[in-house]
Short mmCIF file of C-alpha atoms and ligand atoms in Angstrom, two decimals:
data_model
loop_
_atom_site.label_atom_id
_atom_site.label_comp_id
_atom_site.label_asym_id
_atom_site.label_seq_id
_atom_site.Cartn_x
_atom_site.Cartn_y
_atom_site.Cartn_z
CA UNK A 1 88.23 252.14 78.52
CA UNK A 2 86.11 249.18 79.42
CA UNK A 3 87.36 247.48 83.19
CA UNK A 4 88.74 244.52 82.44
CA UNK A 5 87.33 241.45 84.17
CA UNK A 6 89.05 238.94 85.84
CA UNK A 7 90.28 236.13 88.32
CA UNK A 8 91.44 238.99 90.98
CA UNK A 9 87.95 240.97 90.45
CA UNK A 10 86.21 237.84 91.17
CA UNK A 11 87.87 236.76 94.75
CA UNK A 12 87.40 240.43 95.64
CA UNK A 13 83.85 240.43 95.01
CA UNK A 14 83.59 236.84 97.07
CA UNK A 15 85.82 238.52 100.05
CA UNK A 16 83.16 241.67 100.31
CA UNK A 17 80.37 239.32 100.09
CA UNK A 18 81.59 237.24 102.73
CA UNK A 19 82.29 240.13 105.10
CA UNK A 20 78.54 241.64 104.17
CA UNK A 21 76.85 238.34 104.44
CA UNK A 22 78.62 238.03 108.26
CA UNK A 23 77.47 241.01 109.69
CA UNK A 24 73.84 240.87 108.66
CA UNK A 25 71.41 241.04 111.36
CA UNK A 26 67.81 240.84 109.62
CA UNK A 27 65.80 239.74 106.63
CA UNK A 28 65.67 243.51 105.29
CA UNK A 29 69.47 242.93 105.18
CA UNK A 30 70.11 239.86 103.52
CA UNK A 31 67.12 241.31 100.65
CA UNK A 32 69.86 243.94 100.39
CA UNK A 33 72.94 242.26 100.13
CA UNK A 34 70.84 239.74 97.58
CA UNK A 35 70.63 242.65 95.06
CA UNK A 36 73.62 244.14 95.78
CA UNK A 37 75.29 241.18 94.65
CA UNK A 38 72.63 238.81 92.23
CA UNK A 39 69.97 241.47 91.59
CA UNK A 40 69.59 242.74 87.95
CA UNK A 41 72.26 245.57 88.32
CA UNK A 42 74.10 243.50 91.28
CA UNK A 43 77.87 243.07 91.44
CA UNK A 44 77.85 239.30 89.19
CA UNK A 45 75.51 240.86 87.00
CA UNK A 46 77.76 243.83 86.12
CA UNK A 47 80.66 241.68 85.21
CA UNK A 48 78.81 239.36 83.48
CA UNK A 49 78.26 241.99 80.99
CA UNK A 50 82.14 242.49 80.86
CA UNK A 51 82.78 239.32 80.00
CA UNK A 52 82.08 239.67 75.79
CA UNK A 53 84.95 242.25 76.43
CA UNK A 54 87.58 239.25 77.16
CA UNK A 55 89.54 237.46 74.60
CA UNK A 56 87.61 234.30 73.13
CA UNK A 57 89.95 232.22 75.60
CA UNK A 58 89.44 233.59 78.97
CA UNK A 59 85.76 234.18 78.44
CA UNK A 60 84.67 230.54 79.13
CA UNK A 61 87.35 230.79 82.55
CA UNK A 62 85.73 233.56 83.83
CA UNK A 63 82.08 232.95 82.75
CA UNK A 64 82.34 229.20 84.25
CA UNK A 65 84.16 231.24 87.77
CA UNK A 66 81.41 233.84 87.46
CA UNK A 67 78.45 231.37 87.68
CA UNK A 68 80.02 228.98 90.10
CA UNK A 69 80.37 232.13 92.40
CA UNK A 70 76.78 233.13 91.75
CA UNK A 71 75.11 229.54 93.15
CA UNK A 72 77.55 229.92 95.85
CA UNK A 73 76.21 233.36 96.56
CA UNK A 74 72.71 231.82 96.23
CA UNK A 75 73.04 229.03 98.45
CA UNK A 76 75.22 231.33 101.34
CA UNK A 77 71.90 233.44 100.77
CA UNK A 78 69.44 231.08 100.90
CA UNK A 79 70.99 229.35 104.43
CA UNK A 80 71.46 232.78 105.89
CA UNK A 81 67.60 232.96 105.13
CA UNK A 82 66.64 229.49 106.77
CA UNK A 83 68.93 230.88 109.82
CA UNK A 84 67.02 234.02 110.67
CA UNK A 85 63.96 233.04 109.97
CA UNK A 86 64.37 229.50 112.79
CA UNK A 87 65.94 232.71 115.14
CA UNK A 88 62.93 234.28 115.02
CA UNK A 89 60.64 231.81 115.56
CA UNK A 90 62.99 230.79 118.58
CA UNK A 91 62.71 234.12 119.71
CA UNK A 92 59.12 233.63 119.66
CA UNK A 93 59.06 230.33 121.54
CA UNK A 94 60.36 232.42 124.41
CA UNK A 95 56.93 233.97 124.31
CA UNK A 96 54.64 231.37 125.64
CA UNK A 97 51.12 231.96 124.52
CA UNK A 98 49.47 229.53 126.55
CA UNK A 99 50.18 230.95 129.84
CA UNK A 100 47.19 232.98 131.37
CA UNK A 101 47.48 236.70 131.15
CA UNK A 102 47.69 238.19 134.24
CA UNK A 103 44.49 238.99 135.91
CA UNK A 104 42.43 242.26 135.46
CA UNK A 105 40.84 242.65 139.36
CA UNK A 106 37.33 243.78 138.52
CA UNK A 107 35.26 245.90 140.48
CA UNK A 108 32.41 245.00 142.77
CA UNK A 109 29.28 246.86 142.94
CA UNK A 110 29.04 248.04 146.60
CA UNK A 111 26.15 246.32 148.51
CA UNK A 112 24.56 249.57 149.57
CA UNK A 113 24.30 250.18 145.68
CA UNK A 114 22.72 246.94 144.68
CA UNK A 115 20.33 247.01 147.39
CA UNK A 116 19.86 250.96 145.23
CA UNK A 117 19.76 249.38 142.11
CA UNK A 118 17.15 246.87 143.39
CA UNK A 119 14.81 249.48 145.24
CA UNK A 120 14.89 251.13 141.92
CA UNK A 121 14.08 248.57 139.70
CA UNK A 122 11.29 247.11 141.67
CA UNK A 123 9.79 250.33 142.17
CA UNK A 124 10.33 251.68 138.70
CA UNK A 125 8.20 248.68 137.47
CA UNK A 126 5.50 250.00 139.86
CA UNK A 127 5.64 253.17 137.75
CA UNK A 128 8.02 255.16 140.59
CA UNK A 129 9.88 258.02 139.19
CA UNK A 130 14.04 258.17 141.17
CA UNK A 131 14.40 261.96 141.66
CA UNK A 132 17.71 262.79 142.97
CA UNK A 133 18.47 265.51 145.91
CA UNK A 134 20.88 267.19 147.35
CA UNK A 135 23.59 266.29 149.85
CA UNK A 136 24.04 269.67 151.12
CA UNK A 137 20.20 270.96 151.83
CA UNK A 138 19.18 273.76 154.09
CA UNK A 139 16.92 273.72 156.96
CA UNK A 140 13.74 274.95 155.34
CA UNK A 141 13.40 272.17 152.94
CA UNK A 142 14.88 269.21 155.79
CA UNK A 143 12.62 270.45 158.54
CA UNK A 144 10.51 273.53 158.71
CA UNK A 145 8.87 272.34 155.06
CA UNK A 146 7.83 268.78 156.64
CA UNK A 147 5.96 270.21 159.82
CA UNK A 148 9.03 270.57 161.85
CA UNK A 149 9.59 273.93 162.70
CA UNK A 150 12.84 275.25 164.91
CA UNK A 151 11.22 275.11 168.18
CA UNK A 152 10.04 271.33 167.03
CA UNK A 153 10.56 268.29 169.42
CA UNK A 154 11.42 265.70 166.40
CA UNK A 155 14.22 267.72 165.12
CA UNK A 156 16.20 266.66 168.65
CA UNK A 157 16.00 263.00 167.02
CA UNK A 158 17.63 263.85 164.06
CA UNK A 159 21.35 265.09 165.54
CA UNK A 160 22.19 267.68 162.50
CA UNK A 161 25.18 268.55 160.64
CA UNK A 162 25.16 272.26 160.35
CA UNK A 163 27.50 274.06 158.39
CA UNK A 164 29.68 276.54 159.71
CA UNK A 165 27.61 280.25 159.28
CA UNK A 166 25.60 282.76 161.24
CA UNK A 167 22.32 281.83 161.82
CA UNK A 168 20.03 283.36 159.14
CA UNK A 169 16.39 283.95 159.68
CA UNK A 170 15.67 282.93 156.16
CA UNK A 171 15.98 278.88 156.95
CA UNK A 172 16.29 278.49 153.20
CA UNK A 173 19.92 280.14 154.26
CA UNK A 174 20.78 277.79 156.78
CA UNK A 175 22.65 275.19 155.22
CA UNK A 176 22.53 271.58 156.54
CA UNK A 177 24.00 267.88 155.52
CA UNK A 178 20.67 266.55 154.94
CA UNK A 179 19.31 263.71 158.26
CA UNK A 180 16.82 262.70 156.06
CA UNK A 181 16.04 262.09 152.18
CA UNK A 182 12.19 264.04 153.25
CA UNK A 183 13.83 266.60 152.55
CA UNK A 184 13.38 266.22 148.42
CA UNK A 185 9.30 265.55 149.15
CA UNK A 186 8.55 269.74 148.71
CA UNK A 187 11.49 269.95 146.10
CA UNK A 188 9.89 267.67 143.92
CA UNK A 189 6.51 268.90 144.42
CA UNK A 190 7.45 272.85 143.71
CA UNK A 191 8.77 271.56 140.35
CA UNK A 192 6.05 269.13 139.31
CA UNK A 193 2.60 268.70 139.03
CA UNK A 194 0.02 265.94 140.53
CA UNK A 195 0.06 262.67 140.49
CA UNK A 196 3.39 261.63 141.89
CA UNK A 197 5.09 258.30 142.04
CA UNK A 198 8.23 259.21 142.96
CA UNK A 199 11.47 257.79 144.80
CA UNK A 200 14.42 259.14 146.10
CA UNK A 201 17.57 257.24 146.84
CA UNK A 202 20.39 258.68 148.75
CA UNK A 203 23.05 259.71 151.34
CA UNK A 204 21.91 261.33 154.74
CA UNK A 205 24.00 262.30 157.89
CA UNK A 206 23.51 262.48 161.25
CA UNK A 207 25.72 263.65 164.11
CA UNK A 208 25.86 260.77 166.36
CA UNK A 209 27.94 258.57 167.89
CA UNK A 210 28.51 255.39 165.57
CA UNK A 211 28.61 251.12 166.38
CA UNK A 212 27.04 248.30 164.98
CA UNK A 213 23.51 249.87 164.27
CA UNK A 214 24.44 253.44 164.30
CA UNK A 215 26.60 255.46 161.23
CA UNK A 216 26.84 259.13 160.87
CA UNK A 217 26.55 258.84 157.54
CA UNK A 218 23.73 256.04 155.71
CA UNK A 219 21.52 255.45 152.81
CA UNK A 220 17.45 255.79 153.21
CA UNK A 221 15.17 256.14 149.92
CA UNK A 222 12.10 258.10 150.26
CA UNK A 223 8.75 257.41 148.58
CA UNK A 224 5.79 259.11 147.99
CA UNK A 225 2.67 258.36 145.43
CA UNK A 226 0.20 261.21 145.79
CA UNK A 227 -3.20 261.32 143.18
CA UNK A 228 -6.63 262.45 143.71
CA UNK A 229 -7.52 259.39 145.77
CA UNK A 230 -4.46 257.77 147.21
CA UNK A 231 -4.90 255.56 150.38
CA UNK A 232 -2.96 253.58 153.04
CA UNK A 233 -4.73 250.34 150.99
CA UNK A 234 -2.74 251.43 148.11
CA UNK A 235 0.59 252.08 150.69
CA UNK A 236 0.05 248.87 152.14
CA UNK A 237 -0.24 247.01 149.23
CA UNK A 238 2.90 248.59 147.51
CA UNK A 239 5.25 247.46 149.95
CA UNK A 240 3.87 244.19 150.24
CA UNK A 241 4.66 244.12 146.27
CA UNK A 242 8.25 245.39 147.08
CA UNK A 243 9.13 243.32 149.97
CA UNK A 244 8.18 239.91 147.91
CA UNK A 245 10.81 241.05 145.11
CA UNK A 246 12.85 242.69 147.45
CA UNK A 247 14.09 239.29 149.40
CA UNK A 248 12.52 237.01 146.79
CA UNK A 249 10.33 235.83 149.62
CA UNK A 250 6.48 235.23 148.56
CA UNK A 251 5.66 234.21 151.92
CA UNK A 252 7.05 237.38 153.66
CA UNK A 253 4.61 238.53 156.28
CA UNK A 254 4.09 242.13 156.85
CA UNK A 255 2.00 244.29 159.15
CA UNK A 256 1.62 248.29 160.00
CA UNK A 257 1.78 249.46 163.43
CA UNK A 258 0.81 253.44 164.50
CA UNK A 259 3.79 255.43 164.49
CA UNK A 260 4.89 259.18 164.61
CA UNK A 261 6.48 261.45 162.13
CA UNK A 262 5.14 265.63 162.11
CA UNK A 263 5.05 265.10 158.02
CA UNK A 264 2.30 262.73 158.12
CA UNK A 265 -0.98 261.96 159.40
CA UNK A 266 -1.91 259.42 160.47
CA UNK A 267 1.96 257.74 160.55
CA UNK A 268 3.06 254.55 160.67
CA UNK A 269 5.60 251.82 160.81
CA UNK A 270 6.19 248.90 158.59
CA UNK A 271 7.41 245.90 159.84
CA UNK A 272 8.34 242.33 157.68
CA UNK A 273 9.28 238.79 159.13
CA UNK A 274 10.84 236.58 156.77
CA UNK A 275 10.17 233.07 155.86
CA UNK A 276 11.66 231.12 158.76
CA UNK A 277 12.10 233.84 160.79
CA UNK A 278 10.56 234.39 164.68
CA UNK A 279 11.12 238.10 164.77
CA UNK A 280 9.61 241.25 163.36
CA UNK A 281 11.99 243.60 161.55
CA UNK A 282 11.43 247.46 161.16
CA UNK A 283 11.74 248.82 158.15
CA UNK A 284 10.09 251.75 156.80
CA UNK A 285 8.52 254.74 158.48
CA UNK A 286 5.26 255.97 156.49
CA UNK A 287 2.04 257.98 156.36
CA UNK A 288 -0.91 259.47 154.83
CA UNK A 289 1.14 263.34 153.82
CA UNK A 290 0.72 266.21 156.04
CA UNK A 291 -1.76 268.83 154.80
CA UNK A 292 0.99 271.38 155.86
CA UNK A 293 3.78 269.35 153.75
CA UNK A 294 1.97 269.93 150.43
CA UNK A 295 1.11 273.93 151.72
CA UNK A 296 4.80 273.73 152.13
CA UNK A 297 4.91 273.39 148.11
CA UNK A 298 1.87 275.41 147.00
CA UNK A 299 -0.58 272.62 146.74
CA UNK A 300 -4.20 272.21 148.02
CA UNK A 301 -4.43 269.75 150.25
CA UNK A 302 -8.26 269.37 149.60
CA UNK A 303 -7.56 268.68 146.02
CA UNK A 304 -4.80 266.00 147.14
CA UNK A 305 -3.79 263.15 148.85
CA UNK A 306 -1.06 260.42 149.18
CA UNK A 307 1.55 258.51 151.43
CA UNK A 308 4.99 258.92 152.27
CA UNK A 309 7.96 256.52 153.11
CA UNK A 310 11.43 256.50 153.79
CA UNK A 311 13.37 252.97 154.39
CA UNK A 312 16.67 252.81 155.52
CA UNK A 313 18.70 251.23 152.42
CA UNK A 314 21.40 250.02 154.99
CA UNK A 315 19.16 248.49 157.28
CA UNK A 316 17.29 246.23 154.10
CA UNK A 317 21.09 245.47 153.13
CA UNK A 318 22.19 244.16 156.59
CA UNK A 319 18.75 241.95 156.70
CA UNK A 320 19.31 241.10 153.19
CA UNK A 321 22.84 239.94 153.34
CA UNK A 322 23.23 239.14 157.17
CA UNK A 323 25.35 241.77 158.10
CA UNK A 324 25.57 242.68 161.41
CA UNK A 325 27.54 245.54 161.90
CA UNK A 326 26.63 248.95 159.53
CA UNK A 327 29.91 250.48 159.90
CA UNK A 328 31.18 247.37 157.63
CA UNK A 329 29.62 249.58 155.08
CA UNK A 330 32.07 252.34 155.07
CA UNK A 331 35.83 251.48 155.70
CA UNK A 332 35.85 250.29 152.22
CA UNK A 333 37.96 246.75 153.30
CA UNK A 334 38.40 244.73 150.50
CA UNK A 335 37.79 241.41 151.96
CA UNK A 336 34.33 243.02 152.87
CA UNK A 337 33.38 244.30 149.76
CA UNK A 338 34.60 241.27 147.11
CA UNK A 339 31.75 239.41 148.76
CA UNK A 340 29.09 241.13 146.94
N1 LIG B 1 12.47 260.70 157.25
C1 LIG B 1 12.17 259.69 158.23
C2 LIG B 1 13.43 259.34 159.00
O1 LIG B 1 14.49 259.70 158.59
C3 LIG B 1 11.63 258.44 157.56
C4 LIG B 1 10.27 258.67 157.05
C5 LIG B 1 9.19 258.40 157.82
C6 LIG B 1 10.04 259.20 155.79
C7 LIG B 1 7.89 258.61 157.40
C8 LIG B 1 8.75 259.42 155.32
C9 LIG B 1 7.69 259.13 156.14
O2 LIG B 1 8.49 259.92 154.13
O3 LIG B 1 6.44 259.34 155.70
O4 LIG B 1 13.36 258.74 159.99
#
């Protein structure tokens, strides 16, 4: 038997609508309750279809109830829609995209590393290799291979960090935190052949007592150029080159003085004074390489020939930037650093 369709069917249909349409929440809601109740096999829909089923007098009744409900429906729909959709964008006004985001603290490059960066760069346009050593040497290639043997008077200068072991009469055994960066010099010679243009950046220790000008840890970066016919014209004129770039200073003044070191002969020091400036700064030691250096790493000195140089990468930083105390360097305070 077909339902019948009729006055009481309709107000039912209107009271579950009305609870549905109170209790939605969402968009994806009122899409459902729209079909449930107008869509093509909705609620209205279904008893539309009953309505041929009706004596000829109570069709028009119902039909005319039937469509009234259905714009009713329509427009409760079609406000519910205008309602969540101003919600949301309310919602959204909460969110207020102008203000800044919060801020990302950035990293600074540490000063000892741009000074780095810098040696680098200038040098590597002079052609200069970086080689890299190691931290953790041992005493042959820190001492004995540079002309320092164990019974040496220069090694007393250079306070050591030995590690904790029996002494072993193979120095290559007796392990070290390096005092100098030298120490890569016969390294990189065992492992490569002539020329050389090489420079080596890094960490070295020393067992001292620290204050302003003293840290038992620091930064130096070794040189060395060695060719057939390398001279202390070519030195000279090298660190002329880098000193210019180095504190953007054309009229930097420069001049070499005698000095000592047992891995070179003759040695000397290299001093700058910068534009302005009364006093003479040291800042590299140097030399023509020790004969018994390049033994050290199987090479014939008669064939060979070049300089050496270590700076101290702290020291150029502190002149660069004004610093006056190296220990700055290493306590890693913020307010320090976020200068650079
Ligand atoms: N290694 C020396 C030092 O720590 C610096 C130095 C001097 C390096 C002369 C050299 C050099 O290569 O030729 O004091």
């Amino acid at each position: 038997m077909v339902e019948k369709i009729n006055l009481k069917t309709i107000q039912d249909i209107e009271h579950r609508f009305n609870q549905d349409i109170a209790n939605i929440q969402s968009i994806e809601d009122l899409e459902k309750i729209k079909s449930k109740y107008l869509g093509s096999k909705g609620e209205l829909r279904k008893n539309f279809l009953l309505i041929k089923y009706l004596p000829p007098e109570e069709r028009k009744k119902i039909g005319e109830k039937l469509n009234q409900v259905r714009l009713v429906f329509q427009k409760y729909i079609n406000n519910k829609e205008n309602q969540i959709k101003k919600e949301v964008i309310e919602k959204d006004k909460g969110i207020d995209v102008t203000i800044p985001g919060k801020k990302i603290k950035i990293g600074h490059i540490h000063p000892i590393f741009r000074t780095i960066f810098k040696i680098e760069e200038i040098f590597g346009k002079m052609g200069f290799e970086v080689a890299e050593g190691q931290e953790l040497e041992n005493e042959w290639y820190n001492f004995d291979s540079l002309n320092m043997p164990a019974d040496h008077p220069a090694r007393d200068i250079q306070d050591t960090f030995w590690i904790k072991q029996k002494r072993n009469r193979d120095h290559k055994k007796n392990y070290l935190m390096r005092t100098q960066t030298s120490a890569m010099q016969v390294r990189y010679m065992e492992k490569h052949s002539p020329p050389f243009r090489v420079i080596v950046p890094g960490r070295t220790f020393r067992y001292e007592a620290t204050d302003a000008s003293h840290e038992m840890q620091f930064y130096q970066c070794e040189g060395f150029m060695v060719d057939s016919n390398i001279s202390v014209a070519n030195f000279n004129a090298i660190m002329n080159l880098f000193f210019k770039h180095f504190f953007a200073d054309s009229s930097i003044e420069t001049r070499m003085r005698p000095g000592y070191f047992p891995f070179t002969e003759p040695s000397f020091e290299f001093d700058i004074k910068l534009k302005g400036e009364k006093k003479w700064l040291e800042t590299v030691g140097a030399g023509m390489i020790h004969p018994n250096v390049f033994r050290s790493a199987g090479l014939n000195p008669q064939k060979i020939q070049g300089f050496a140089f270590g700076m101290g990468v702290d020291r150029l930083t502190m002149i660069k930037y004004k610093i006056d105390d190296i220990r700055l360097f290493y306590q890693n305070d913020i307010r320090f650093l976020k200068q650079f």
